[in-house]
Coordinates of C-alpha atoms and ligand atoms in Angstrom, one line a residue:
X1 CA 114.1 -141.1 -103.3
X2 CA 111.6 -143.4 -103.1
X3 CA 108.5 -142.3 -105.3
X4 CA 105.4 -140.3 -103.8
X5 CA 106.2 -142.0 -100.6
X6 CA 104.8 -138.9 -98.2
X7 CA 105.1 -139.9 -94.8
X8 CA 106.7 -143.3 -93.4
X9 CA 104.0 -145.9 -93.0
X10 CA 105.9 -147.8 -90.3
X11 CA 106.4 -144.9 -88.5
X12 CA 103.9 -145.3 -85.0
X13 CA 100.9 -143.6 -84.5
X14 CA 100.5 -141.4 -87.6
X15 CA 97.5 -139.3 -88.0
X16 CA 95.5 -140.8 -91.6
X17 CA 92.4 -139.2 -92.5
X18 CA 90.2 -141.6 -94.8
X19 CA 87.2 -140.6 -97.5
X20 CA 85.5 -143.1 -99.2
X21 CA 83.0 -142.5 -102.1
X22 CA 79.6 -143.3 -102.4
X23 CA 80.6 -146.7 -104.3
X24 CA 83.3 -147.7 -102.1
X25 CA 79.9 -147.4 -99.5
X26 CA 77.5 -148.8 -102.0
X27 CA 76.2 -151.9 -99.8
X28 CA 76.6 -153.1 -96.4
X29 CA 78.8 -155.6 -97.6
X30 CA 81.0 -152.7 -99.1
X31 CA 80.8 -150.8 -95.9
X32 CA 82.1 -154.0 -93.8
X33 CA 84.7 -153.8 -95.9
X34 CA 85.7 -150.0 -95.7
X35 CA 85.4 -151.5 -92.1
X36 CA 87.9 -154.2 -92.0
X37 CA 90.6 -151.9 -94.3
X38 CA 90.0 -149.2 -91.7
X39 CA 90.7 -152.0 -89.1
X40 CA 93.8 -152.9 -90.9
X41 CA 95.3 -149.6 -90.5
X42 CA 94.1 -149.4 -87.1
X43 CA 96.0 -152.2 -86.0
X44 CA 99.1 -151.1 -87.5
X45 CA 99.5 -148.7 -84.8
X46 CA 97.8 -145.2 -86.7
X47 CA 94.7 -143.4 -85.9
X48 CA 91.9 -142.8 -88.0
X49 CA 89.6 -140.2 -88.6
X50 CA 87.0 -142.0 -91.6
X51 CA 84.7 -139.4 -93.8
X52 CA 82.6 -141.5 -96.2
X53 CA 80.1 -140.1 -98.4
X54 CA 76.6 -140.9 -98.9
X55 CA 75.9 -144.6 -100.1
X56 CA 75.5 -144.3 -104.1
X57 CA 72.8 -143.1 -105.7
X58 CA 71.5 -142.2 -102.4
X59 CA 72.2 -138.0 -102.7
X60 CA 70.4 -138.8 -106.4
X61 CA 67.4 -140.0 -104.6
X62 CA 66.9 -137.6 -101.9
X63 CA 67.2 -134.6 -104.4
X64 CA 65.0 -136.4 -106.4
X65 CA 62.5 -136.6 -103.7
X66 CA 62.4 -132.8 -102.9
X67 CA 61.8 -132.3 -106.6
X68 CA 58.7 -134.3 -106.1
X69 CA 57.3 -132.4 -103.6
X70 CA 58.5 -128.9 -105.3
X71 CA 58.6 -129.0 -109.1
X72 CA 59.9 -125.4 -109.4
X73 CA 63.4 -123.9 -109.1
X74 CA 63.9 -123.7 -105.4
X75 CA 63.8 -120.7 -104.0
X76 CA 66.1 -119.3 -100.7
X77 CA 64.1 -120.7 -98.2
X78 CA 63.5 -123.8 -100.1
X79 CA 67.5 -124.4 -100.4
X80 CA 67.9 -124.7 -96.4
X81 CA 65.2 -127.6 -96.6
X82 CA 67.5 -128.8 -99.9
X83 CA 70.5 -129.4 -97.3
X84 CA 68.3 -130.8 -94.6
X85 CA 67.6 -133.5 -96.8
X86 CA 70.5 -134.1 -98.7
X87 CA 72.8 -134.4 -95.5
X88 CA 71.1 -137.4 -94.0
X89 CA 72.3 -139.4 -96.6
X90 CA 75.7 -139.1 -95.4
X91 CA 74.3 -139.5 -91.8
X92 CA 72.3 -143.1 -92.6
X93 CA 76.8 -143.4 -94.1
X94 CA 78.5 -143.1 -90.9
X95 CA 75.9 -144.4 -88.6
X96 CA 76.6 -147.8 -90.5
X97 CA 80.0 -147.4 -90.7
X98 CA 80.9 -147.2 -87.4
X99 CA 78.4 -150.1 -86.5
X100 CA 80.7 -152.2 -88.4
X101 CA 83.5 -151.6 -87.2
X102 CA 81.9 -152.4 -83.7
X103 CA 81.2 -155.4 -85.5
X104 CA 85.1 -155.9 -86.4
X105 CA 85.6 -155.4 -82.6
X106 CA 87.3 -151.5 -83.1
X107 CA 85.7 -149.0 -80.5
X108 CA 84.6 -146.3 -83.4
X109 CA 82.1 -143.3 -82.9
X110 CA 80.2 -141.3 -85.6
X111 CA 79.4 -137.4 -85.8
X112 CA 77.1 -135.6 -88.1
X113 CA 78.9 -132.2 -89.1
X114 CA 76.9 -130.3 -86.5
X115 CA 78.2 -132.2 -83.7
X116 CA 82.3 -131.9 -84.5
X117 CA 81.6 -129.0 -84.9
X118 CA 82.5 -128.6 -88.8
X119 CA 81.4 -124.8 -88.9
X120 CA 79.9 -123.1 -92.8
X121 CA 78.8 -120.1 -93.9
X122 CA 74.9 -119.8 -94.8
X123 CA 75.2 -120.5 -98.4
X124 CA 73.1 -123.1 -98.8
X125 CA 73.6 -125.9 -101.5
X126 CA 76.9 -124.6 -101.6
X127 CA 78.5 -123.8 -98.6
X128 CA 82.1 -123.3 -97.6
X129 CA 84.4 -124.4 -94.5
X130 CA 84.7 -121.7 -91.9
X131 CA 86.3 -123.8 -89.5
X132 CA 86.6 -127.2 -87.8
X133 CA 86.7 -127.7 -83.8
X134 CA 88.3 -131.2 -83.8
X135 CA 88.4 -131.2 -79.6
X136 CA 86.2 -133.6 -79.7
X137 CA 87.6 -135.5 -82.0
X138 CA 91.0 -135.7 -80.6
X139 CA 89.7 -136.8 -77.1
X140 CA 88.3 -139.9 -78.8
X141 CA 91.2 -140.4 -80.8
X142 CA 93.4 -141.2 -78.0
X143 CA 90.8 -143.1 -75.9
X144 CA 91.3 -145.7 -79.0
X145 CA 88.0 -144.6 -81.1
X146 CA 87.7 -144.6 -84.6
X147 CA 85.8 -141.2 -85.4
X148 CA 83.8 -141.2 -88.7
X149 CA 82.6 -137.4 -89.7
X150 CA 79.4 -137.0 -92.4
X151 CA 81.2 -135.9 -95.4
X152 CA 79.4 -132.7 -97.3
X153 CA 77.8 -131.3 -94.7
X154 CA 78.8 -128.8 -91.7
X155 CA 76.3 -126.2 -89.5
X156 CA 76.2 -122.4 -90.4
X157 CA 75.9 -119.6 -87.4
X158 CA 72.5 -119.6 -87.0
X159 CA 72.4 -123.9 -86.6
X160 CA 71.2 -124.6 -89.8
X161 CA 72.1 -128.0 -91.4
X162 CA 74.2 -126.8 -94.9
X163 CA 76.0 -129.2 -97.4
X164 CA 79.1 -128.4 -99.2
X165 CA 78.2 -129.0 -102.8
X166 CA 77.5 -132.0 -104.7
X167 CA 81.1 -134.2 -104.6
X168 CA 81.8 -132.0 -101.0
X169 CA 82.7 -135.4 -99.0
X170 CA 86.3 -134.6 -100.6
X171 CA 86.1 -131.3 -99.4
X172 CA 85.3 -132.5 -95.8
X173 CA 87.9 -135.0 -95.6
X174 CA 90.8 -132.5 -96.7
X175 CA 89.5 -130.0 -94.6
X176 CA 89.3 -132.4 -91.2
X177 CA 93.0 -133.6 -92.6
X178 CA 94.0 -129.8 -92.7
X179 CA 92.3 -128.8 -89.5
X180 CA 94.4 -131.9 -87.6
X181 CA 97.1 -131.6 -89.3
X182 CA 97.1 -135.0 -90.4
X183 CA 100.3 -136.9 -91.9
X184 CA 98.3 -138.2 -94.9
X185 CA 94.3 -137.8 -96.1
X186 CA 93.5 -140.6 -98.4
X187 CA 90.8 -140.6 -101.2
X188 CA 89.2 -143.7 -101.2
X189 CA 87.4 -144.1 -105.1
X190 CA 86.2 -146.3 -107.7
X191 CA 89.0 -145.4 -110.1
X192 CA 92.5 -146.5 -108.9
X193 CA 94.2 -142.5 -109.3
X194 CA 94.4 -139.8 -111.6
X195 CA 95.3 -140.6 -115.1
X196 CA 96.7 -139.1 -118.2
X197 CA 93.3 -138.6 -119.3
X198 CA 89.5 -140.3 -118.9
X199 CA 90.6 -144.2 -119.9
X200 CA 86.8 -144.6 -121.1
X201 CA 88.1 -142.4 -124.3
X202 CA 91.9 -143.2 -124.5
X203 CA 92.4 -146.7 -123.4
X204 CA 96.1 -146.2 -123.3
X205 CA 95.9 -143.9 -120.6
X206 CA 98.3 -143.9 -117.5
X207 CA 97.8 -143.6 -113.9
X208 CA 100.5 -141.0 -112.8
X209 CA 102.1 -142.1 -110.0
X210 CA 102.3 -138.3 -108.8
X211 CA 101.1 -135.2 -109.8
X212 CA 101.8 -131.6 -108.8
X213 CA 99.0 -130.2 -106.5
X214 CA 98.6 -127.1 -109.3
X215 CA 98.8 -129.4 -112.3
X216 CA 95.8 -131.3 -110.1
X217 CA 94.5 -127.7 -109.4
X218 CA 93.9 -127.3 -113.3
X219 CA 92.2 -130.9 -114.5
X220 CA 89.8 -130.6 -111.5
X221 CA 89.0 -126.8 -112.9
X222 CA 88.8 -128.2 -116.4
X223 CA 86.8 -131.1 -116.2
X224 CA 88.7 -133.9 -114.6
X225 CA 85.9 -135.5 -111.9
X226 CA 88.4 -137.3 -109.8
X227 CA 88.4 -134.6 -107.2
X228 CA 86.1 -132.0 -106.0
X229 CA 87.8 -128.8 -107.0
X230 CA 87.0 -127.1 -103.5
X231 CA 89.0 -129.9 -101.9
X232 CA 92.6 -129.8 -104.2
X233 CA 92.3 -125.8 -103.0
X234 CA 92.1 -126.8 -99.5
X235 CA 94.9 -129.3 -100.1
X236 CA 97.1 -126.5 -101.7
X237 CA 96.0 -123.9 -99.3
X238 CA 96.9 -126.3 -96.0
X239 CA 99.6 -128.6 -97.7
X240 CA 97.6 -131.5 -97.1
X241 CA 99.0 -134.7 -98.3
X242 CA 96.8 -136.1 -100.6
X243 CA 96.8 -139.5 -102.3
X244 CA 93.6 -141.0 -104.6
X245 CA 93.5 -144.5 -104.8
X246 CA 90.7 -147.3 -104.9
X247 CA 88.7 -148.8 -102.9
X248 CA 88.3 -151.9 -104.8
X249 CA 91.7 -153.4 -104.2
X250 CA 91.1 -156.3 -101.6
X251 CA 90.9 -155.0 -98.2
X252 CA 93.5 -157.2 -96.7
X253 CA 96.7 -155.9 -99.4
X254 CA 99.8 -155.2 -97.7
X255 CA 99.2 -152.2 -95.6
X256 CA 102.8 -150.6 -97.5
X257 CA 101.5 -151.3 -100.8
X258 CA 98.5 -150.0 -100.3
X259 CA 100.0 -146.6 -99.2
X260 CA 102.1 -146.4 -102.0
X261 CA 99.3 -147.5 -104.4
X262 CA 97.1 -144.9 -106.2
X263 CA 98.8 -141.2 -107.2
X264 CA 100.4 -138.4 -105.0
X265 CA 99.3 -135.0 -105.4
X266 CA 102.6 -133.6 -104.9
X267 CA 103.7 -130.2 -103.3
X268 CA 107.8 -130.5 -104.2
X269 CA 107.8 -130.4 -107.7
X270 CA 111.3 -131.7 -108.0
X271 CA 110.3 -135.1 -106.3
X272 CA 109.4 -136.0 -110.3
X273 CA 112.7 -137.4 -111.6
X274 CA 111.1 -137.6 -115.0
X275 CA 109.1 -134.7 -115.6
X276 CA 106.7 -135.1 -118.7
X277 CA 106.3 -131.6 -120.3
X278 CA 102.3 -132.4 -120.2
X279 CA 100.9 -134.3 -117.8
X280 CA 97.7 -134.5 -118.6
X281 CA 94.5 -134.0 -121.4
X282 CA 91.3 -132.8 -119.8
X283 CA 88.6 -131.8 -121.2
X284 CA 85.1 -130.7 -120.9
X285 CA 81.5 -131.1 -122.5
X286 CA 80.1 -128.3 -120.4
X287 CA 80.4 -125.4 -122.1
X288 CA 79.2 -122.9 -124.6
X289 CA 79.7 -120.4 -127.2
X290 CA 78.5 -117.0 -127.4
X291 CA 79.7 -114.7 -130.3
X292 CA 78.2 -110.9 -130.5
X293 CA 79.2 -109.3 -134.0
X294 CA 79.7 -105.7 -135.0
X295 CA 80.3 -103.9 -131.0
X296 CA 81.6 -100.5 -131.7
X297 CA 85.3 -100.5 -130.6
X298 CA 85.5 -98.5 -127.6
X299 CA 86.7 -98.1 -124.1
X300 CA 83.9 -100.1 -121.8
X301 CA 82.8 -102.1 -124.5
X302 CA 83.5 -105.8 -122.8
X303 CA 82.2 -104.4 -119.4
X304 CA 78.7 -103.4 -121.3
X305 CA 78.8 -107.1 -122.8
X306 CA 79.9 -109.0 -119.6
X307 CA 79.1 -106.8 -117.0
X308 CA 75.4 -107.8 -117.4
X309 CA 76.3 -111.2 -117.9
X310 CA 78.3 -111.6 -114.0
X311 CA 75.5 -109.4 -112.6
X312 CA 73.0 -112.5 -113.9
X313 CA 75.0 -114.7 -112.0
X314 CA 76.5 -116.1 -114.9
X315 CA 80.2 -117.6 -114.8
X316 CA 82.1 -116.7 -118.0
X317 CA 85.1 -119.2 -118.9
X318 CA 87.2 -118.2 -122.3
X319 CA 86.8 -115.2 -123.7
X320 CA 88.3 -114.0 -127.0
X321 CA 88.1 -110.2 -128.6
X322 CA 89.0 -109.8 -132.1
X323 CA 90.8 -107.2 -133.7
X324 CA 88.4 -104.6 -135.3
X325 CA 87.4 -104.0 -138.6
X326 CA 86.0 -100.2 -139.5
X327 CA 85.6 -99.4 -135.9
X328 CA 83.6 -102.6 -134.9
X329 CA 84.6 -106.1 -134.0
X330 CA 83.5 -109.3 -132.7
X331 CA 83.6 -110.5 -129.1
X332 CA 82.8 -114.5 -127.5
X333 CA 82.8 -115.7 -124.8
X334 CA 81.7 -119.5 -123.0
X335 CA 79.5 -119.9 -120.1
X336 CA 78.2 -123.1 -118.7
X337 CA 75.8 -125.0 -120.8
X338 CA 73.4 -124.6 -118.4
X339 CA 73.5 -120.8 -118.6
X340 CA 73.5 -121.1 -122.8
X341 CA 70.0 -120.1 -123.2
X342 CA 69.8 -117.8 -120.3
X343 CA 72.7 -115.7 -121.3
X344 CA 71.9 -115.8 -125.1
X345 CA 68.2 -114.2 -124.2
X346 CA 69.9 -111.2 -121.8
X347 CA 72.4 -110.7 -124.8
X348 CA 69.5 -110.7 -127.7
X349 CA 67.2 -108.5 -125.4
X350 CA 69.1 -106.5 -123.6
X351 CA 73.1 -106.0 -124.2
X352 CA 72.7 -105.8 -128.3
X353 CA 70.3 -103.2 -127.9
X354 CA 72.2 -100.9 -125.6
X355 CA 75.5 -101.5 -127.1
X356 CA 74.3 -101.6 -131.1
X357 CA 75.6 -105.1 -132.0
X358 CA 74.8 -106.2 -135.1
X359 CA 74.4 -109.8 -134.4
X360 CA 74.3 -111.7 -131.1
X361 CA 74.8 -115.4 -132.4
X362 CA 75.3 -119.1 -130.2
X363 CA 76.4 -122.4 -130.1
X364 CA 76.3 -125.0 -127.6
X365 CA 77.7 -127.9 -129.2
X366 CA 81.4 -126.8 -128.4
X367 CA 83.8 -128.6 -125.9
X368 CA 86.7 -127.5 -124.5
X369 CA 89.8 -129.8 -124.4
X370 CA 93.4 -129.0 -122.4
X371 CA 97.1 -129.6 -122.1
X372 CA 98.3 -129.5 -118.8
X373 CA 101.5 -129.7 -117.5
X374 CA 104.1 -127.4 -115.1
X375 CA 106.6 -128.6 -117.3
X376 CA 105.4 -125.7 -119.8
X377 CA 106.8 -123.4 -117.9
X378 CA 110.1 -124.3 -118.7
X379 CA 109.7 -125.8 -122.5
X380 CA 108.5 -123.7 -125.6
X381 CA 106.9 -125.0 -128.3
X382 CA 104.4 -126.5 -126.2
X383 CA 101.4 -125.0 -127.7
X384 CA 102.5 -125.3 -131.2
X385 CA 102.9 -129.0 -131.6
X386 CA 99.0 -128.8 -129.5
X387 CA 97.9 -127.3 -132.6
X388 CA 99.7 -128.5 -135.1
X389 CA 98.1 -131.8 -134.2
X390 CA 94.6 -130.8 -134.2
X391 CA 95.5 -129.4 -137.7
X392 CA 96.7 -132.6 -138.6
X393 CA 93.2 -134.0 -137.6
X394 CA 91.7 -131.5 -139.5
X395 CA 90.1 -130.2 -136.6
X396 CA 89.5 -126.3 -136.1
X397 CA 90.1 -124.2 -133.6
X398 CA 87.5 -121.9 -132.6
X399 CA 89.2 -120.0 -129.2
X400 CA 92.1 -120.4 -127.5
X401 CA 93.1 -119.8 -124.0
X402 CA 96.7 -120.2 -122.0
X403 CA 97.7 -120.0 -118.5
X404 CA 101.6 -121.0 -117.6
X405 CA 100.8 -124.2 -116.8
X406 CA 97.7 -124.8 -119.6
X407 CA 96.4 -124.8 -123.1
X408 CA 93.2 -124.7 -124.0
X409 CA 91.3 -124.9 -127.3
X410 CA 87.5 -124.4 -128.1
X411 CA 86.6 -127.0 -130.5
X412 CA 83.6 -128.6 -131.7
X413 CA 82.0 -130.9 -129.6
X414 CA 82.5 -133.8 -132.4
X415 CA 86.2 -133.7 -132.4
X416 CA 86.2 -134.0 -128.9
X417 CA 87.3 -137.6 -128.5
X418 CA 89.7 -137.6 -132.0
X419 CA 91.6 -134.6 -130.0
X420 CA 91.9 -136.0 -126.7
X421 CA 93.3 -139.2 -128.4
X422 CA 95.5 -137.6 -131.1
X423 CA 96.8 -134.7 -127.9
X424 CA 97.3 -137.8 -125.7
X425 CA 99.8 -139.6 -128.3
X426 CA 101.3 -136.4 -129.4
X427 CA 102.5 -135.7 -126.0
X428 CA 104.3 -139.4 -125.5
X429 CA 101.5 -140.0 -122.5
X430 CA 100.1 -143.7 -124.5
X431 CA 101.1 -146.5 -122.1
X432 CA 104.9 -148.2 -123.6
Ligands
LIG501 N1 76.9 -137.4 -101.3 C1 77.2 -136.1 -101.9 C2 77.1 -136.2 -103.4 O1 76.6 -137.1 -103.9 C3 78.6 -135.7 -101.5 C4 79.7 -136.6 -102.0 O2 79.5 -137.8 -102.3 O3 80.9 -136.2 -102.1 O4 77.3 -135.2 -104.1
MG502 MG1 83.2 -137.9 -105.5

């Protein structure tokens, strides 16, 4: 079989949807030539649907704008006008875009989410996907046009301009690629695929080639920024062929290398001939810990803790209880960093009180570092030689958490890099 090749490149007239980043759009000169690799695969015969994101930096500025104007933590009404301003960065995106490719002599037409329309719910800042009428889309399609969508953004019931979540181009493209049932969606970036793990901390890191869409599911939930994690569920949820690769290669590469460059997120898991047991070492500088000592040992005890804690609105990641010691024992738990200081003051004031803790005690400076790979389902021993080499190191383990495809430790945030590195050597993943 020929690897991670998902649909046939020669074959006429297939159906691509392409996303490019904010880098790949950085400049004009950039954009003319997002426009001239679009052209390319225009002429060979396939249609395009283009979703770029914002130029760089651009999102960054706007936000930082509204912070000018309004210091303080905004507040409902101030999150519609949030998304009213962040979304014209992707519109200034496509505006330019499709200019270009006048320029390049390609009929192409841009839409702002509102017009396709890409329909949201009202959660502004945050919104989610109801559903896509691509009509309009298709009628330009096959009068020739190019159609470039606004990534991140769509239009909620009551008309209301609403953005997906910062990194929600990726979500937009998948979901346009899923809506058409496209033959291939194609993340543009300014890394070449996913890897092993972050190359800026293990230099011998790999680019897989493929990778499962749930093995993908995991690093994008544990920290890998290659995709927004919103889009590898709509990917999974849709089957949506998905393939990152980078922008930066010339625009003018061999239309068939270029669609076999970059990694597949794969749906047939048999399609790797050589399945590595771990894939992949993610990890995750987000988090912190929260330990509350001495809870009596009863029935409800880890609703009275974390009940409290969800109704705040805070998410809770790894949670550990120990076994108890003259009727009491010691419960933790990590939330976002964020959330550290937030959720330590609701435990101090108000949980240890009502539940008679003893001690309600914090530390931020933890990270989180994984194992993933579907091969653990069917090798044991996985885990062991995970810790093992962190006891090699030295390093300590503070929690522990395991899914069938994943092992996670809580660490201290100074090991961080030493684990990745020893992890990423342990599991034979160091470039030959
Ligand atoms: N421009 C938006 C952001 O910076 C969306 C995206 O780029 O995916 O988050
Ligand atoms: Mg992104």
């Amino acid at each position: 079989m020929q690897c991670g090749a998902a649909f046939n490149v020669q074959s006429f007239m297939a159906l691509i949807v392409h996303k490019y980043g904010g880098t790949s759009m950085g400049s004009t000169e950039r954009i003319r030539n997002v426009a001239k690799r679009v052209a390319k695969w225009v002429r060979a015969g396939h249609q395009l649907v283009v979703v770029p994101s914002a130029m760089s930096g651009e999102t960054n500025r706007l936000l930082g704008l509204a912070k000018e104007v309004s210091p303080e933590k905004p507040g409902p009404d101030a999150l519609r006008e949030l998304d009213a301003i962040a979304a014209t960065g992707e519109q200034v995106s496509v505006g330019l875009l499709a200019l270009a490719l006048q320029a390049e002599g390609m009929a192409s037409v841009s839409y702002g989410g509102w017009q396709v329309p890409i329909k949201t719910d009202s959660a502004f800042t945050k919104a989610r996907i109801v559903s896509i009428d691509d009509t309009r889309v298709r009628a330009d399609l096959a009068e020739g046009k190019v159609v470039i969508i606004t990534g991140f953004q769509g239009i909620d019931p009551d008309g209301n301009v609403t953005t997906l979540g910062r990194g929600g181009s990726d979500t937009s493209a998948v979901a346009v690629a899923a809506a058409m049932k496209a033959d291939e969606c194609l993340i543009y970036t300014d890394v070449d695929g996913v890897y092993t793990t972050d190359p800026r901390i293990v230099p011998e890191a790999r680019r897989l080639s493929t990778i499962s869409f749930e093995e993908m599911l995991e690093m994008a939930s544990l920290g890998s920024k290659v995709l927004q994690i919103r889009s590898v569920e709509f990917a999974g949820k849709y089957r949506v062929p998905l393939r990152v690769l980078s922008s930066f290669t010339p625009w003018d590469i061999p239309l068939d290398e270029e669609s076999r460059s970059g990694t597949l997120i794969t749906f047939e898991e048999d399609e790797k001939m050589e399945q590595a047991v771990v894939s992949g070492i993610a990890f995750n500088r987000d988090e912190a810990k929260i330990t509350v000592m001495g809870v009596p040992d009863k029935p409800g005890i880890a609703y009275q803790i974390l009940g409290p804690v969800a109704d705040a609105n805070i998410d809770i990641d790894v949670i550990i209880q120990n076994i108890s010691h003259d009727g009491k024992t010691d419960f933790s738990f990590t939330v976002h960093r964020n959330d550290y200081a937030k959720t330590l003051d609701l435990l101090t004031n108000t949980v240890a009180p009502a539940t008679g803790a003893a001690q309600v005690m914090g530390d931020p400076k933890i990270c989180k570092v994984s194992i993933v790979g579907i091969g653990m389902r069917s090798h044991v021993g996985v885990a062991s030689t995970m810790f093992r080499t962190l006891s090699e190191e030295g390093i300590n383990i503070q929690m522990i958490s395991t899914s069938e495809i994943k092992t996670s430790v809580v660490i201290d945030e100074k090991y961080m890099e030493l684990a990745v590195r020893a992890l990423h050597k342990a599991f034979d993943l160091d470039a030959a």
